[in-house]
């Protein structure tokens, strides 16, 4: 059989094939050079089973294993945000396979509202940015809160930005649980305070309606007996004096437990009466000021503010060594603002705006927590030797829970000045 001669490819096609081979050779040499210089951290190889990522091994293998096994995300970025390398932990945070991340832009995995923050981080540089918190977007669309720490990589063989990402998901969940527990505790404290106030009022009414009336009736009967028997007049008079003292003590205790003036006339007259009581019992000169504006309050808020001022004045007597104090009440928009100021020694206020290491710290903490629960605030302004000013604010109610305020804020009849419960 005579072989048939095949036609040689045209010269132009041979030249094209040679150029293609030269290009592939040049690319292969550049890849090898990049591998030698550390410019390539991993290779993505396509095969019948899909793309696979192969991490290169070398003298730095120990460090690569350390980075791969760490519990924080490690990423190497270019200045414009391209991902040159990331470990498996970072891929797990985003719930993406490694081959999807390497070569992609970091901005593709950041929530839209957080992209300006990340752009600022990369523009400012690691030395300026420090740690920042942003939200990545996982493959399933769920947000992944992370704390980022950036450092520049300036080596002769490699450059870029190294980023360490700490997953904050568990911490955020713990913070949410803590806030929920705090809200529940505040609600419980408010409920307990309401029950306590009702119990005080019930006991006060019992003392007034039962014991005081029985004593008053006993006093009247003794008057009848002494009139009929002159020999018993002197001992009965001594008993009558003791009954009078017991009645005064019961009235004082009744006012202290649950002042009728608070429930019948409202907060401002009750605070005016409270100021006079502290002046009579403790020698502390207390002035009261009111702007005479209407301040409708819910019962629980009214009782809370009264007890708060009572606690603050008690602290002034116990700790401030003050000569005078001032209680002022005024309306500011839809809030009531109460100031309790003194000219005493002042207190050392810590960073959380509460006295540190003092007996009154818990009382103020309790007031703050209860005010926070009803939407109010407590602020302390003080300097050592310059006195203290405490500001209480609380929201007003939509309708007046207490009775209309009178224009005369003079105190109602109260226990005898010389009697101390």
XYZ file of C-alpha atoms in Angstrom:
421
model
C 0.000 0.000 0.000
C 1.388 3.382 -0.968
C 1.258 5.891 1.911
C -0.716 8.994 1.237
C 1.171 12.202 1.980
C -0.595 14.531 4.521
C -0.737 18.190 3.844
C 1.512 20.240 6.170
C -0.211 23.011 8.185
C 0.202 26.437 6.745
C 3.057 28.561 8.050
C 0.727 31.132 9.529
C -1.015 28.509 11.713
C 2.334 27.274 12.968
C 3.318 30.768 13.985
C 0.054 31.248 15.895
C 0.552 27.965 17.738
C 4.124 28.937 18.640
C 2.936 32.264 20.060
C 0.312 30.477 22.142
C 2.905 28.075 23.526
C 5.269 30.943 24.354
C 2.437 32.731 26.235
C 1.600 29.643 28.269
C 5.297 29.097 29.016
C 5.641 32.684 30.203
C 2.560 32.353 32.423
C 3.899 29.120 33.882
C 7.245 30.754 34.632
C 5.501 33.712 36.299
C 3.412 31.335 38.406
C 6.494 29.403 39.483
C 8.266 32.639 40.342
C 5.277 33.770 42.393
C 5.249 30.444 44.226
C 8.980 30.726 44.983
C 8.557 34.303 46.254
C 5.496 33.541 48.388
C 3.190 35.633 46.237
C 0.755 32.717 45.893
C -0.707 31.121 49.015
C -3.002 28.601 47.359
C -3.958 27.205 43.974
C -7.417 26.506 42.614
C -7.313 23.454 40.337
C -10.251 22.509 38.116
C -11.052 18.832 37.703
C -13.848 16.360 37.159
C -14.911 16.822 40.804
C -15.018 20.585 40.501
C -12.623 23.260 41.701
C -10.302 22.295 44.532
C -8.047 24.536 46.626
C -4.518 23.364 47.384
C -2.543 25.227 50.048
C 1.135 25.395 49.139
C 3.628 23.880 51.549
C 7.160 24.967 52.242
C 9.456 26.100 55.013
C 6.615 28.128 56.554
C 4.326 25.074 56.779
C 4.178 25.250 60.588
C 2.889 28.806 60.423
C 0.366 27.901 57.750
C -0.978 25.099 59.923
C -1.242 27.528 62.835
C -3.220 30.014 60.744
C -5.435 27.307 59.295
C -6.280 25.839 62.703
C -6.839 29.110 64.605
C -10.349 29.918 65.840
C -10.385 33.327 64.200
C -10.726 34.230 60.568
C -7.459 35.165 58.841
C -7.536 36.996 55.513
C -4.929 38.513 53.266
C -6.218 41.354 51.090
C -4.977 43.645 48.391
C -5.339 47.381 48.904
C -8.584 47.379 46.897
C -10.111 44.504 48.882
C -9.384 41.441 46.748
C -8.999 38.251 48.819
C -5.621 36.647 48.175
C -5.958 34.103 50.973
C -8.299 33.148 53.811
C -8.335 30.287 56.273
C -11.123 27.783 56.775
C -12.418 29.529 59.886
C -13.165 32.670 57.888
C -14.885 30.600 55.207
C -16.941 28.977 57.957
C -18.012 32.377 59.279
C -19.396 33.303 55.884
C -20.664 29.770 55.139
C -18.940 29.873 51.747
C -16.471 27.355 50.265
C -12.862 28.510 50.070
C -12.800 28.472 46.288
C -15.678 30.955 46.272
C -13.764 33.406 48.464
C -10.225 33.364 47.074
C -9.943 35.876 44.272
C -13.263 37.550 45.118
C -13.722 41.030 46.569
C -14.213 41.282 50.320
C -16.952 43.834 49.660
C -19.109 41.098 48.106
C -19.529 39.554 51.564
C -20.194 42.702 53.604
C -23.666 44.042 54.310
C -24.476 47.171 52.312
C -24.755 49.436 55.341
C -21.295 48.336 56.552
C -19.408 48.721 53.275
C -18.506 52.405 53.887
C -16.938 51.383 57.209
C -14.800 48.706 55.561
C -13.802 51.101 52.778
C -12.709 53.593 55.418
C -10.712 50.887 57.205
C -8.806 49.948 54.074
C -8.280 53.582 53.046
C -7.057 54.748 56.464
C -4.653 51.883 56.805
C -4.100 49.490 59.692
C -2.148 52.002 61.756
C -5.151 54.334 61.922
C -8.133 52.006 62.005
C -7.485 49.695 64.951
C -10.367 47.370 65.787
C -13.780 47.926 64.237
C -17.029 45.992 64.318
C -18.976 45.331 61.117
C -21.447 42.765 59.812
C -20.585 40.255 57.124
C -23.346 38.596 55.126
C -23.267 34.805 55.181
C -24.297 32.666 52.230
C -27.743 32.069 53.741
C -28.280 35.809 54.116
C -27.854 35.910 57.899
C -25.684 38.678 59.373
C -22.394 37.668 60.969
C -21.095 40.350 63.383
C -17.293 40.416 63.544
C -14.527 42.471 65.065
C -11.784 43.302 62.563
C -8.120 43.914 63.260
C -5.932 45.012 60.340
C -2.167 44.997 59.909
C -0.094 45.885 56.895
C 2.160 43.309 55.295
C 5.237 44.936 53.778
C 7.714 42.283 52.716
C 9.993 42.144 49.749
C 8.306 38.964 48.552
C 4.720 39.857 49.426
C 2.589 42.842 50.368
C -1.001 43.597 51.211
C -3.210 43.819 54.269
C -3.613 41.082 56.864
C -7.027 41.019 58.508
C -8.092 38.997 61.531
C -11.853 38.599 62.029
C -13.324 37.564 65.386
C -16.858 36.179 65.286
C -19.066 38.123 67.706
C -22.245 36.106 67.197
C -22.127 34.353 70.580
C -21.185 37.559 72.372
C -24.063 39.453 70.757
C -26.478 36.688 71.716
C -25.181 36.778 75.293
C -25.612 40.586 75.348
C -29.184 40.248 74.115
C -29.935 37.681 76.805
C -28.381 39.956 79.424
C -30.505 42.909 78.274
C -33.580 40.711 78.440
C -32.712 39.621 81.981
C -32.130 43.251 82.985
C -35.519 44.255 81.603
C -37.172 41.424 83.498
C -35.393 42.353 86.733
C -36.433 45.995 86.341
C -40.012 44.912 85.768
C -39.850 42.657 88.824
C -38.354 45.466 90.944
C -41.111 47.818 89.785
C -43.804 45.272 90.608
C -42.285 44.631 94.033
C -42.116 48.368 94.727
C -45.795 48.745 93.766
C -46.767 45.870 96.045
C -44.635 47.362 98.833
C -46.315 50.753 98.408
C -49.764 49.174 98.548
C -48.782 47.223 101.650
C -47.526 50.407 103.311
C -50.792 52.136 102.551
C -52.809 49.188 103.891
C -50.810 49.166 107.143
C -51.121 52.951 107.480
C -54.887 52.795 107.010
C -55.064 49.990 109.564
C -53.129 52.002 112.107
C -55.301 55.057 111.556
C -58.698 53.397 111.278
C -58.284 50.762 113.959
C -55.624 51.422 116.557
C -55.811 55.217 116.614
C -59.606 55.167 116.829
C -59.546 52.594 119.622
C -57.100 54.765 121.563
C -59.218 57.852 120.990
C -62.293 56.025 122.258
C -60.356 54.804 125.290
C -59.321 58.366 126.029
C -62.941 59.526 125.961
C -64.047 56.725 128.303
C -61.277 57.570 130.750
C -62.530 61.136 130.864
C -65.934 59.845 131.881
C -64.479 57.632 134.639
C -62.263 60.376 136.094
C -65.227 62.737 136.280
C -67.227 60.232 138.337
C -64.409 59.279 140.736
C -62.113 62.071 141.956
C -59.686 59.586 143.476
C -58.815 58.212 140.036
C -58.315 61.564 138.363
C -54.527 61.757 138.811
C -53.577 58.223 137.656
C -56.048 58.426 134.778
C -54.517 61.722 133.680
C -51.114 60.003 133.418
C -52.667 57.242 131.354
C -54.388 59.854 129.177
C -51.045 61.523 128.478
C -49.563 58.178 127.419
C -52.526 57.585 125.134
C -52.021 61.028 123.575
C -48.374 60.199 122.959
C -49.310 56.848 121.406
C -51.811 58.578 119.100
C -49.153 61.067 117.991
C -46.681 58.260 117.332
C -49.259 56.358 115.285
C -50.060 59.453 113.233
C -46.362 60.051 112.586
C -45.843 56.428 111.605
C -48.911 56.590 109.353
C -47.538 59.623 107.506
C -44.133 58.014 107.133
C -45.522 54.738 105.813
C -47.931 56.280 103.319
C -48.486 60.053 103.451
C -52.188 60.772 102.809
C -51.176 64.081 101.244
C -49.421 62.185 98.429
C -52.535 60.221 97.498
C -55.040 63.029 98.085
C -53.296 66.136 96.702
C -50.443 64.878 94.520
C -46.660 64.916 94.281
C -45.832 68.610 94.691
C -47.706 69.161 97.989
C -46.253 65.886 99.267
C -42.703 67.010 98.452
C -43.375 70.368 100.106
C -44.542 68.519 103.234
C -41.518 66.196 103.048
C -39.136 69.177 102.922
C -40.692 70.614 106.068
C -40.512 67.260 107.835
C -36.761 66.964 107.211
C -36.248 70.478 108.462
C -38.233 69.845 111.654
C -36.768 66.434 112.456
C -33.161 66.775 111.344
C -32.445 70.505 111.408
C -31.674 70.520 107.677
C -32.951 73.699 106.039
C -34.815 72.484 102.954
C -36.451 74.855 100.476
C -39.053 73.722 97.963
C -39.670 75.247 94.533
C -42.427 74.441 92.035
C -43.219 76.000 88.665
C -46.968 75.442 89.292
C -47.395 73.747 85.904
C -49.697 70.741 85.599
C -47.771 67.492 85.753
C -50.056 64.476 85.353
C -48.346 61.333 86.552
C -49.217 57.679 86.735
C -49.580 56.394 90.270
C -46.484 54.193 90.082
C -44.322 57.033 88.728
C -45.646 59.481 91.329
C -44.881 57.074 94.184
C -41.440 56.313 92.727
C -40.468 59.990 92.511
C -41.646 60.686 96.063
C -39.653 57.768 97.479
C -36.640 58.777 95.389
C -36.627 62.319 96.828
C -37.109 60.879 100.303
C -34.083 58.616 99.776
C -31.983 61.500 98.433
C -32.791 63.780 101.382
C -31.995 60.927 103.787
C -28.589 60.575 102.076
C -27.994 64.309 102.526
C -28.681 63.986 106.261
C -26.527 60.854 106.666
C -23.525 61.594 104.470
C -23.365 65.115 103.028
C -22.797 67.127 106.259
C -24.841 69.857 104.589
C -26.456 72.934 106.110
C -29.169 73.314 103.505
C -30.784 71.563 100.586
C -33.148 72.490 97.780
C -35.908 70.488 96.058
C -37.225 71.939 92.802
C -39.902 70.554 90.511
C -40.715 71.757 87.020
C -42.179 70.552 83.779
C -40.015 70.293 80.656
C -42.072 69.319 77.631
C -43.572 65.915 78.304
C -41.301 65.195 81.254
C -41.150 66.117 84.905
C -37.742 67.217 86.209
C -36.869 67.131 89.897
C -33.597 68.444 91.307
C -32.301 67.710 94.790
C -29.237 69.842 95.573
C -27.212 70.349 98.744
C -24.211 72.389 99.902
C -22.456 69.453 101.535
C -19.129 67.708 101.108
C -19.882 66.252 97.687
C -19.259 62.705 96.547
C -16.760 60.876 94.388
C -18.701 59.809 91.315
C -17.388 56.790 89.402
C -17.602 56.243 85.640
C -21.130 54.847 85.870
C -22.276 58.099 87.549
C -22.905 56.463 90.929
C -20.986 56.879 94.192
C -18.252 54.307 94.661
C -17.865 52.564 98.006
C -20.595 54.484 99.798
C -23.697 53.266 101.664
C -26.009 55.311 99.445
C -24.715 53.642 96.279
C -27.264 50.836 96.307
C -30.150 53.211 96.991
C -29.204 55.381 94.022
C -28.680 52.302 91.877
C -32.173 51.093 92.783
C -33.640 54.507 91.926
C -31.847 54.561 88.583
C -33.002 51.074 87.628
C -36.618 51.821 88.502
C -36.532 55.135 86.649
C -35.049 53.426 83.602
C -37.902 50.925 83.650
C -40.510 53.717 83.389
C -38.512 55.643 80.778
C -36.835 58.075 83.160
C -33.248 58.988 84.055
C -31.065 59.771 87.051
C -28.050 62.083 86.771
C -25.566 63.055 89.467
C -23.436 66.199 89.329
C -20.970 66.513 92.174
C -17.456 67.552 93.113
C -15.716 66.976 96.400
C -16.307 69.989 98.615
C -18.766 71.547 96.139
C -22.018 69.844 97.083
C -24.158 67.469 95.071
C -26.997 67.933 92.594
C -29.151 64.947 91.604
C -31.578 65.269 88.691
C -34.556 62.947 88.284
C -36.592 62.946 85.070
C -39.644 60.854 84.224
C -42.299 60.905 81.497
C -45.626 62.536 82.222
C -48.862 60.595 81.901
C -51.485 61.342 79.262
C -54.160 61.886 81.914
C -53.867 63.123 85.459
C -53.793 60.181 87.831
C -53.685 62.371 90.900
C -56.107 65.101 91.874
C -55.797 68.682 90.517
C -53.003 70.653 92.143
C -53.873 73.429 94.571
C -52.221 76.830 94.337
C -51.372 76.773 98.034
C -48.481 74.373 98.626
C -48.244 74.927 102.356
C -47.988 71.666 104.277
C -51.120 70.006 105.616
C -51.442 69.244 109.342
C -48.742 66.743 110.236
C -47.319 65.065 113.305
C -46.124 67.303 116.121
C -42.682 68.823 115.367
C -41.182 67.436 118.518
C -42.293 63.892 117.885
C -40.054 61.533 115.985
C -41.513 58.190 114.816
